[in-house]
């Protein structure tokens, strides 16, 4: 559920700071991208090198002196969620009053994403009216508070104030990040146009940019789904989306079919070549050798393989038509899909490369519904609404 998600882990100066190393490790193990921001006091409890090794990135400790002139705004706009664990009483006070006096609180102040706060401190500090009022303020702003537990504290004291179990903190992060109508749903989206090699230099390709598939993946991730994007276009680097780069129809088939055991919904927006050269030359075909003849053979039908799989997910196909959509209803039936999204790729603003698309949904009962010309993100939203309704009814 956390694969591809972008998490800023804020660490403040308390003895529980060592537990943040476990949190960073578990998050990265689950495929999340983690960046750490530490208060100067936190570095007295645990070293920056630990987090650099665990996350692959140097923690931010200072607002000045690094390569980035504005690390707090960079981190804030990058993050899907910010987690402050452990959060000391001093940091809670700074967050509540909107301070920006260190890199951590400045990052939180500059953010618009959800914030999870896991306080840890001595019992008296936790129970103090000032701390409780700060927590009430933060909760009223929508911060998720993971309350501390009772147990042994620094110096051998016992009472409430020990950092919550790190696994409870990770569960909270997962819930906060992967919420929405598609939470818990595993999705595969195909995008882009495959390339079928003629020789090391040339290929048979098509005009697909990947924009339609990228929009479908982006909206699914924003609605809480775990998304794998199998793309023959460039990796679009979308938060919450794990991209698998492929080139040919054969590679796309292998990448999709090998992932079906964990797939709930597959949306096939890629423009997959129907034919490929029987044999790709290993060296560049030379003009001086005369006019070549290229024997074509069929590629695997990726969608057909998904439909016939014992792990068949809910299946959405696309149909690229030219001039008229009159063949689309028959295609929906022939392909055995649950929903077919047809577009006329010769119509203005539709199909290949554009930021907009005009599509018609064809349902398995033979009915259809046309949509106006929309931004591709809005087409994707409408598609997921249909999937939601159709899966619910199924
Ligand atoms: O990427 P963009 O520039 O944003 O353009 C978007 C788009 C025009 C590519 C997209 O909206 C679209 O129409 N995608 C489907 C293109 C296509 O190959 O259509 P088709 O009618 O030839 O194929 C029907 C379905 O079978 C499609 O879901 C296709 O992914 C699938 N297919 C086709 C051939 C094959 N060998 N394997 C397949 O899985």
Short mmCIF file of C-alpha atoms and ligand atoms in Angstrom, two decimals:
data_model
loop_
_atom_site.label_atom_id
_atom_site.label_comp_id
_atom_site.label_asym_id
_atom_site.label_seq_id
_atom_site.Cartn_x
_atom_site.Cartn_y
_atom_site.Cartn_z
CA UNK A 1 0.00 0.00 0.00
CA UNK A 2 2.96 2.33 0.55
CA UNK A 3 4.79 1.50 -2.68
CA UNK A 4 5.70 4.68 -4.53
CA UNK A 5 4.36 6.93 -1.75
CA UNK A 6 6.46 9.93 -0.71
CA UNK A 7 6.96 10.24 3.02
CA UNK A 8 8.83 12.91 4.97
CA UNK A 9 9.94 11.56 8.33
CA UNK A 10 10.56 14.33 10.87
CA UNK A 11 12.68 13.43 13.89
CA UNK A 12 13.01 15.56 16.99
CA UNK A 13 15.35 15.43 19.97
CA UNK A 14 14.16 12.71 22.32
CA UNK A 15 15.56 9.39 23.39
CA UNK A 16 12.93 7.62 21.23
CA UNK A 17 14.67 9.05 18.14
CA UNK A 18 16.43 5.69 17.68
CA UNK A 19 13.02 4.11 16.95
CA UNK A 20 12.70 6.39 13.90
CA UNK A 21 15.42 4.26 12.26
CA UNK A 22 13.09 1.24 12.44
CA UNK A 23 10.23 3.33 11.00
CA UNK A 24 12.43 4.54 8.12
CA UNK A 25 13.53 0.98 7.39
CA UNK A 26 9.99 -0.48 7.40
CA UNK A 27 8.69 2.31 5.16
CA UNK A 28 11.45 1.84 2.58
CA UNK A 29 11.01 -1.94 2.71
CA UNK A 30 7.39 -1.38 1.69
CA UNK A 31 8.51 0.60 -1.35
CA UNK A 32 7.93 4.12 -0.02
CA UNK A 33 10.36 6.95 -0.84
CA UNK A 34 11.47 8.43 2.47
CA UNK A 35 13.24 11.76 3.11
CA UNK A 36 14.28 12.63 6.64
CA UNK A 37 14.30 16.04 8.27
CA UNK A 38 15.84 16.30 11.76
CA UNK A 39 16.01 19.01 14.37
CA UNK A 40 19.58 19.83 15.48
CA UNK A 41 18.77 18.28 18.88
CA UNK A 42 17.67 15.02 17.22
CA UNK A 43 21.20 14.61 15.84
CA UNK A 44 22.46 14.40 19.46
CA UNK A 45 20.39 11.25 19.90
CA UNK A 46 20.94 9.52 16.54
CA UNK A 47 23.31 10.18 13.66
CA UNK A 48 22.40 11.53 10.25
CA UNK A 49 24.48 8.76 8.65
CA UNK A 50 22.00 6.14 9.90
CA UNK A 51 19.15 7.74 7.97
CA UNK A 52 21.29 8.43 4.90
CA UNK A 53 22.09 4.71 4.79
CA UNK A 54 18.48 3.64 5.39
CA UNK A 55 16.81 6.00 2.90
CA UNK A 56 19.55 6.70 0.36
CA UNK A 57 19.30 10.45 0.99
CA UNK A 58 21.09 12.80 3.40
CA UNK A 59 18.70 14.11 6.06
CA UNK A 60 17.93 17.83 6.06
CA UNK A 61 19.01 19.41 9.35
CA UNK A 62 19.63 23.02 8.39
CA UNK A 63 17.62 25.40 6.27
CA UNK A 64 20.82 26.97 4.92
CA UNK A 65 24.12 25.74 3.54
CA UNK A 66 22.91 22.81 1.40
CA UNK A 67 22.51 22.56 -2.38
CA UNK A 68 18.81 23.45 -2.22
CA UNK A 69 18.14 27.12 -1.36
CA UNK A 70 14.69 26.20 -0.05
CA UNK A 71 14.76 22.61 1.30
CA UNK A 72 11.63 23.04 3.43
CA UNK A 73 9.38 24.05 0.52
CA UNK A 74 10.93 21.39 -1.73
CA UNK A 75 10.21 18.67 0.84
CA UNK A 76 6.77 20.05 1.66
CA UNK A 77 5.58 20.05 -1.94
CA UNK A 78 7.13 16.60 -2.59
CA UNK A 79 5.49 14.84 0.37
CA UNK A 80 2.29 12.77 0.33
CA UNK A 81 2.44 12.74 4.11
CA UNK A 82 4.70 14.13 6.85
CA UNK A 83 5.28 12.05 9.97
CA UNK A 84 6.89 13.55 13.07
CA UNK A 85 8.10 10.68 15.25
CA UNK A 86 9.10 11.21 17.94
CA UNK A 87 7.59 14.64 18.49
CA UNK A 88 8.85 16.40 21.61
CA UNK A 89 6.80 18.85 23.68
CA UNK A 90 8.91 21.68 22.25
CA UNK A 91 8.13 20.65 18.67
CA UNK A 92 4.41 20.29 19.42
CA UNK A 93 4.47 23.85 20.78
CA UNK A 94 6.26 25.13 17.68
CA UNK A 95 3.85 23.32 15.35
CA UNK A 96 0.83 24.64 17.26
CA UNK A 97 2.07 28.22 17.13
CA UNK A 98 3.07 27.97 13.46
CA UNK A 99 6.79 28.51 13.99
CA UNK A 100 9.30 28.03 11.20
CA UNK A 101 12.48 28.27 13.28
CA UNK A 102 14.05 24.99 12.14
CA UNK A 103 13.94 22.84 9.00
CA UNK A 104 11.40 20.40 10.46
CA UNK A 105 8.73 22.83 11.61
CA UNK A 106 9.31 25.01 8.54
CA UNK A 107 8.63 21.95 6.35
CA UNK A 108 5.38 21.20 8.18
CA UNK A 109 4.32 24.84 7.98
CA UNK A 110 5.00 24.92 4.24
CA UNK A 111 3.03 21.72 3.57
CA UNK A 112 -0.55 21.05 2.54
CA UNK A 113 -0.41 17.23 2.86
CA UNK A 114 -1.65 15.20 5.86
CA UNK A 115 0.56 15.30 8.97
CA UNK A 116 0.95 12.46 11.47
CA UNK A 117 2.43 13.35 14.87
CA UNK A 118 3.64 10.75 17.39
CA UNK A 119 4.54 12.51 20.65
CA UNK A 120 7.03 11.12 23.18
CA UNK A 121 8.06 12.82 26.43
CA UNK A 122 7.99 12.53 30.20
CA UNK A 123 4.58 12.02 31.82
CA UNK A 124 4.51 15.47 33.46
CA UNK A 125 5.29 17.18 30.16
CA UNK A 126 2.62 15.09 28.37
CA UNK A 127 -0.02 15.88 30.99
CA UNK A 128 0.81 19.58 31.17
CA UNK A 129 -2.07 21.83 30.09
CA UNK A 130 0.21 23.55 27.58
CA UNK A 131 0.99 20.27 25.79
CA UNK A 132 -2.64 19.13 25.85
CA UNK A 133 -3.82 22.47 24.47
CA UNK A 134 -1.20 22.26 21.70
CA UNK A 135 -2.44 18.79 20.81
CA UNK A 136 -6.05 20.00 20.71
CA UNK A 137 -4.96 22.77 18.35
CA UNK A 138 -3.12 20.34 16.07
CA UNK A 139 -6.02 17.84 16.08
CA UNK A 140 -8.43 20.66 15.18
CA UNK A 141 -6.25 21.35 12.12
CA UNK A 142 -6.64 17.74 11.01
CA UNK A 143 -3.29 16.37 12.26
CA UNK A 144 -3.38 12.65 13.08
CA UNK A 145 -2.10 12.20 16.64
CA UNK A 146 -0.68 8.77 17.52
CA UNK A 147 -0.90 8.93 21.28
CA UNK A 148 2.01 7.75 23.44
CA UNK A 149 1.86 4.60 25.53
CA UNK A 150 2.55 3.87 29.18
CA UNK A 151 5.86 2.27 29.95
CA UNK A 152 9.44 2.88 30.92
CA UNK A 153 10.71 6.36 30.09
CA UNK A 154 14.16 7.96 29.93
CA UNK A 155 15.98 7.87 33.29
CA UNK A 156 14.02 4.81 34.46
CA UNK A 157 10.73 6.60 35.22
CA UNK A 158 7.52 4.76 34.40
CA UNK A 159 4.30 6.35 33.10
CA UNK A 160 2.52 7.61 30.00
CA UNK A 161 4.71 9.29 27.40
CA UNK A 162 6.60 6.47 25.68
CA UNK A 163 6.50 6.68 21.87
CA UNK A 164 3.67 4.55 20.43
CA UNK A 165 4.69 1.20 18.97
CA UNK A 166 6.44 2.03 15.65
CA UNK A 167 4.21 -0.51 13.86
CA UNK A 168 1.14 1.41 15.09
CA UNK A 169 2.69 4.59 13.66
CA UNK A 170 3.28 2.82 10.33
CA UNK A 171 -0.33 1.55 10.29
CA UNK A 172 -1.53 5.13 10.80
CA UNK A 173 0.68 6.38 7.96
CA UNK A 174 -0.72 3.64 5.68
CA UNK A 175 -4.29 4.52 6.58
CA UNK A 176 -3.72 8.23 6.02
CA UNK A 177 -1.92 7.80 2.67
CA UNK A 178 -4.03 5.06 1.16
CA UNK A 179 -7.46 6.46 1.83
CA UNK A 180 -10.16 7.05 -0.75
CA UNK A 181 -12.66 5.03 -2.76
CA UNK A 182 -9.89 2.79 -4.19
CA UNK A 183 -8.09 2.09 -0.89
CA UNK A 184 -6.87 -1.51 -0.84
CA UNK A 185 -7.48 -2.02 -4.57
CA UNK A 186 -4.53 -3.25 -6.67
CA UNK A 187 -4.52 -1.76 -10.13
CA UNK A 188 -2.44 -2.37 -13.27
CA UNK A 189 -2.53 0.30 -15.97
CA UNK A 190 -0.80 0.00 -19.34
CA UNK A 191 0.31 3.13 -21.17
CA UNK A 192 2.34 4.36 -24.12
CA UNK A 193 3.08 2.89 -27.50
CA UNK A 194 5.17 -0.27 -27.84
CA UNK A 195 8.22 -0.36 -30.10
CA UNK A 196 8.95 -3.44 -32.18
CA UNK A 197 12.57 -3.60 -33.26
CA UNK A 198 13.46 -3.82 -36.93
CA UNK A 199 17.18 -3.50 -36.24
CA UNK A 200 19.22 -1.85 -33.43
CA UNK A 201 18.31 1.59 -34.82
CA UNK A 202 14.75 1.34 -36.14
CA UNK A 203 11.43 0.16 -34.82
CA UNK A 204 7.74 -0.04 -35.67
CA UNK A 205 5.97 2.33 -33.28
CA UNK A 206 2.91 4.51 -32.90
CA UNK A 207 1.94 7.97 -31.70
CA UNK A 208 0.90 7.19 -28.11
CA UNK A 209 2.49 9.56 -25.57
CA UNK A 210 1.35 7.68 -22.45
CA UNK A 211 -0.71 10.70 -21.25
CA UNK A 212 -4.04 8.83 -21.08
CA UNK A 213 -2.58 5.88 -19.14
CA UNK A 214 -0.61 8.21 -16.86
CA UNK A 215 -3.80 10.12 -15.99
CA UNK A 216 -5.60 6.86 -15.17
CA UNK A 217 -2.71 5.77 -12.93
CA UNK A 218 -2.44 9.19 -11.25
CA UNK A 219 -6.17 9.36 -10.41
CA UNK A 220 -6.19 5.76 -9.12
CA UNK A 221 -3.25 6.48 -6.80
CA UNK A 222 -4.88 9.70 -5.59
CA UNK A 223 -8.00 7.65 -4.76
CA UNK A 224 -5.95 5.27 -2.60
CA UNK A 225 -5.19 2.39 -5.00
CA UNK A 226 -1.87 0.55 -5.18
CA UNK A 227 -0.92 1.19 -8.77
CA UNK A 228 1.53 -0.50 -11.13
CA UNK A 229 1.96 1.36 -14.40
CA UNK A 230 3.39 -0.81 -17.17
CA UNK A 231 4.50 1.80 -19.64
CA UNK A 232 6.19 1.90 -22.99
CA UNK A 233 6.55 5.69 -22.61
CA UNK A 234 8.88 7.52 -20.20
CA UNK A 235 8.43 6.90 -16.47
CA UNK A 236 6.12 9.78 -15.46
CA UNK A 237 7.26 9.62 -11.80
CA UNK A 238 3.81 9.83 -10.24
CA UNK A 239 3.47 9.64 -6.48
CA UNK A 240 2.02 6.31 -5.38
CA UNK A 241 2.61 4.71 -8.76
CA UNK A 242 5.23 2.02 -9.35
CA UNK A 243 6.32 2.30 -12.98
CA UNK A 244 7.60 -0.70 -14.92
CA UNK A 245 9.29 0.39 -18.17
CA UNK A 246 8.89 -1.90 -21.16
CA UNK A 247 9.58 -1.51 -24.84
CA UNK A 248 7.87 -4.19 -26.92
CA UNK A 249 4.49 -5.95 -26.84
CA UNK A 250 6.26 -9.12 -25.63
CA UNK A 251 7.79 -7.22 -22.68
CA UNK A 252 4.45 -5.60 -21.88
CA UNK A 253 2.69 -8.97 -21.93
CA UNK A 254 5.27 -10.51 -19.59
CA UNK A 255 5.15 -7.51 -17.21
CA UNK A 256 1.33 -7.54 -17.02
CA UNK A 257 0.68 -11.29 -16.99
CA UNK A 258 3.27 -11.94 -14.26
CA UNK A 259 1.51 -9.51 -11.92
CA UNK A 260 -2.08 -10.70 -12.25
CA UNK A 261 -2.15 -12.72 -9.04
CA UNK A 262 -2.29 -9.48 -7.05
CA UNK A 263 -4.40 -7.43 -9.47
CA UNK A 264 -8.02 -6.38 -8.87
CA UNK A 265 -8.49 -4.05 -11.85
CA UNK A 266 -6.54 -3.85 -15.13
CA UNK A 267 -6.91 -0.85 -17.43
CA UNK A 268 -5.31 -1.34 -20.83
CA UNK A 269 -4.74 2.14 -22.25
CA UNK A 270 -1.53 1.30 -24.10
CA UNK A 271 -1.33 1.31 -27.86
CA UNK A 272 0.18 -2.12 -28.37
CA UNK A 273 1.57 -3.06 -31.77
CA UNK A 274 -0.47 -5.79 -33.43
CA UNK A 275 2.46 -6.95 -35.57
CA UNK A 276 6.23 -7.10 -35.18
CA UNK A 277 9.09 -8.04 -37.50
CA UNK A 278 9.53 -11.80 -37.43
CA UNK A 279 13.22 -11.31 -36.71
CA UNK A 280 15.04 -8.11 -35.71
CA UNK A 281 18.37 -7.63 -37.46
CA UNK A 282 21.30 -7.52 -35.06
CA UNK A 283 23.09 -4.88 -37.15
CA UNK A 284 21.78 -1.77 -38.88
CA UNK A 285 20.15 -2.54 -42.22
CA UNK A 286 22.21 -0.67 -44.81
CA UNK A 287 20.71 1.41 -47.64
CA UNK A 288 23.40 0.00 -49.94
CA UNK A 289 22.02 -3.53 -49.43
CA UNK A 290 18.91 -2.61 -51.44
CA UNK A 291 15.25 -2.45 -50.48
CA UNK A 292 14.64 -4.77 -47.48
CA UNK A 293 11.50 -6.80 -47.04
CA UNK A 294 10.27 -7.18 -43.48
CA UNK A 295 8.15 -10.21 -42.65
CA UNK A 296 5.61 -9.39 -39.91
CA UNK A 297 4.15 -11.78 -37.34
CA UNK A 298 1.45 -11.11 -34.71
CA UNK A 299 2.37 -9.82 -31.25
CA UNK A 300 0.78 -11.27 -28.12
CA UNK A 301 -2.61 -9.76 -27.31
CA UNK A 302 -1.93 -8.50 -23.78
CA UNK A 303 -5.59 -7.78 -23.04
CA UNK A 304 -6.69 -11.20 -24.32
CA UNK A 305 -4.18 -12.87 -22.01
CA UNK A 306 -5.56 -10.94 -19.04
CA UNK A 307 -9.12 -11.93 -20.00
CA UNK A 308 -8.18 -15.62 -20.22
CA UNK A 309 -6.11 -15.69 -17.04
CA UNK A 310 -7.39 -17.76 -14.09
CA UNK A 311 -6.64 -14.58 -12.09
CA UNK A 312 -8.75 -12.41 -14.40
CA UNK A 313 -9.23 -8.98 -12.76
CA UNK A 314 -12.00 -6.51 -13.56
CA UNK A 315 -10.96 -5.60 -17.09
CA UNK A 316 -11.11 -2.23 -18.85
CA UNK A 317 -10.02 -2.07 -22.48
CA UNK A 318 -9.52 0.89 -24.78
CA UNK A 319 -10.38 1.06 -28.46
CA UNK A 320 -8.54 3.42 -30.79
CA UNK A 321 -10.93 3.97 -33.68
CA UNK A 322 -10.61 6.23 -36.71
CA UNK A 323 -13.55 8.23 -38.04
CA UNK A 324 -16.37 6.30 -36.36
CA UNK A 325 -16.99 4.30 -33.20
CA UNK A 326 -19.43 1.92 -34.87
CA UNK A 327 -17.11 -1.10 -34.44
CA UNK A 328 -16.52 -0.42 -30.74
CA UNK A 329 -19.57 -2.27 -29.38
CA UNK A 330 -18.54 -5.41 -31.29
CA UNK A 331 -14.97 -4.96 -30.03
CA UNK A 332 -16.19 -4.76 -26.43
CA UNK A 333 -17.96 -8.09 -26.89
CA UNK A 334 -15.12 -9.74 -28.82
CA UNK A 335 -12.50 -8.66 -26.27
CA UNK A 336 -14.63 -9.82 -23.32
CA UNK A 337 -13.99 -6.67 -21.29
CA UNK A 338 -16.15 -5.34 -18.46
CA UNK A 339 -15.85 -1.82 -19.83
CA UNK A 340 -14.51 -0.52 -23.16
CA UNK A 341 -13.35 3.09 -23.52
CA UNK A 342 -13.49 4.04 -27.18
CA UNK A 343 -11.94 7.15 -28.67
CA UNK A 344 -11.81 8.44 -32.22
CA UNK A 345 -8.09 9.19 -32.54
CA UNK A 346 -8.65 11.30 -35.67
CA UNK A 347 -11.01 13.73 -33.91
CA UNK A 348 -9.64 17.17 -32.86
CA UNK A 349 -8.23 17.18 -29.30
CA UNK A 350 -8.74 13.41 -28.94
CA UNK A 351 -6.50 10.39 -28.82
CA UNK A 352 -2.74 10.46 -29.28
CA UNK A 353 -0.57 13.11 -27.62
CA UNK A 354 -3.29 15.57 -26.64
CA UNK A 355 -4.10 16.69 -23.08
CA UNK A 356 -7.80 16.10 -23.77
CA UNK A 357 -9.89 13.20 -25.00
CA UNK A 358 -13.47 12.53 -26.06
CA UNK A 359 -14.47 9.00 -25.13
CA UNK A 360 -17.52 6.76 -25.16
CA UNK A 361 -18.00 4.00 -22.59
CA UNK A 362 -19.29 0.68 -23.99
CA UNK A 363 -20.70 -1.73 -21.40
CA UNK A 364 -20.82 -5.53 -21.53
CA UNK A 365 -24.64 -5.46 -21.93
CA UNK A 366 -24.25 -3.61 -25.27
CA UNK A 367 -25.24 -0.14 -23.99
CA UNK A 368 -23.00 2.92 -24.23
CA UNK A 369 -22.53 6.42 -22.82
CA UNK A 370 -20.73 9.28 -24.58
CA UNK A 371 -18.73 11.92 -22.69
CA UNK A 372 -17.85 15.41 -23.93
CA UNK A 373 -14.28 16.47 -24.75
CA UNK A 374 -12.53 16.52 -21.37
CA UNK A 375 -9.08 16.91 -19.88
CA UNK A 376 -7.48 13.43 -19.69
CA UNK A 377 -7.47 13.64 -15.86
CA UNK A 378 -11.25 14.17 -15.97
CA UNK A 379 -11.68 11.24 -18.38
CA UNK A 380 -9.70 9.18 -15.84
CA UNK A 381 -11.95 10.34 -12.98
CA UNK A 382 -15.06 9.41 -14.98
CA UNK A 383 -13.50 6.02 -15.80
CA UNK A 384 -12.82 5.23 -12.12
CA UNK A 385 -16.37 6.30 -11.22
CA UNK A 386 -17.71 3.78 -13.77
CA UNK A 387 -15.38 1.05 -12.48
CA UNK A 388 -16.52 1.77 -8.93
CA UNK A 389 -20.19 1.46 -9.90
CA UNK A 390 -19.72 -1.62 -12.11
CA UNK A 391 -17.57 -3.49 -9.55
CA UNK A 392 -20.05 -2.65 -6.82
CA UNK A 393 -22.90 -4.00 -8.93
CA UNK A 394 -20.97 -7.13 -9.96
O1 LIG B 1 -1.06 7.76 -24.91
P1 LIG B 1 -1.85 8.96 -25.43
O2 LIG B 1 -1.02 9.81 -26.36
O3 LIG B 1 -2.46 9.75 -24.30
O4 LIG B 1 -3.03 8.40 -26.34
C1 LIG B 1 -4.07 7.66 -25.74
C2 LIG B 1 -4.53 6.48 -26.62
C3 LIG B 1 -5.11 7.02 -27.92
C4 LIG B 1 -3.32 5.55 -26.93
C5 LIG B 1 -5.62 5.69 -25.79
O5 LIG B 1 -6.69 6.53 -25.51
C6 LIG B 1 -6.10 4.44 -26.54
O6 LIG B 1 -6.99 4.49 -27.36
N1 LIG B 1 -5.47 3.27 -26.24
C7 LIG B 1 -5.74 1.99 -26.93
C8 LIG B 1 -4.95 1.96 -28.21
C9 LIG B 1 -5.14 0.64 -28.96
O7 LIG B 1 -4.17 -0.05 -29.16
O8 LIG B 1 -6.38 0.32 -29.27
P2 LIG B 1 -6.82 -1.02 -30.09
O9 LIG B 1 -8.21 -0.77 -30.45
O10 LIG B 1 -5.81 -1.32 -31.15
O11 LIG B 1 -6.71 -2.16 -29.00
C10 LIG B 1 -7.81 -2.55 -28.19
C11 LIG B 1 -7.35 -2.93 -26.81
O12 LIG B 1 -6.49 -4.06 -26.86
C12 LIG B 1 -6.56 -1.85 -26.10
O13 LIG B 1 -6.94 -1.85 -24.74
C13 LIG B 1 -5.11 -2.30 -26.25
O14 LIG B 1 -4.30 -1.87 -25.13
C14 LIG B 1 -5.26 -3.82 -26.24
N2 LIG B 1 -4.23 -4.53 -27.02
C15 LIG B 1 -4.13 -4.37 -28.36
C16 LIG B 1 -3.20 -5.11 -29.07
C17 LIG B 1 -2.36 -6.02 -28.39
N3 LIG B 1 -1.43 -6.73 -29.04
N4 LIG B 1 -2.49 -6.17 -27.06
C18 LIG B 1 -3.41 -5.44 -26.37
O15 LIG B 1 -3.51 -5.57 -25.16
#
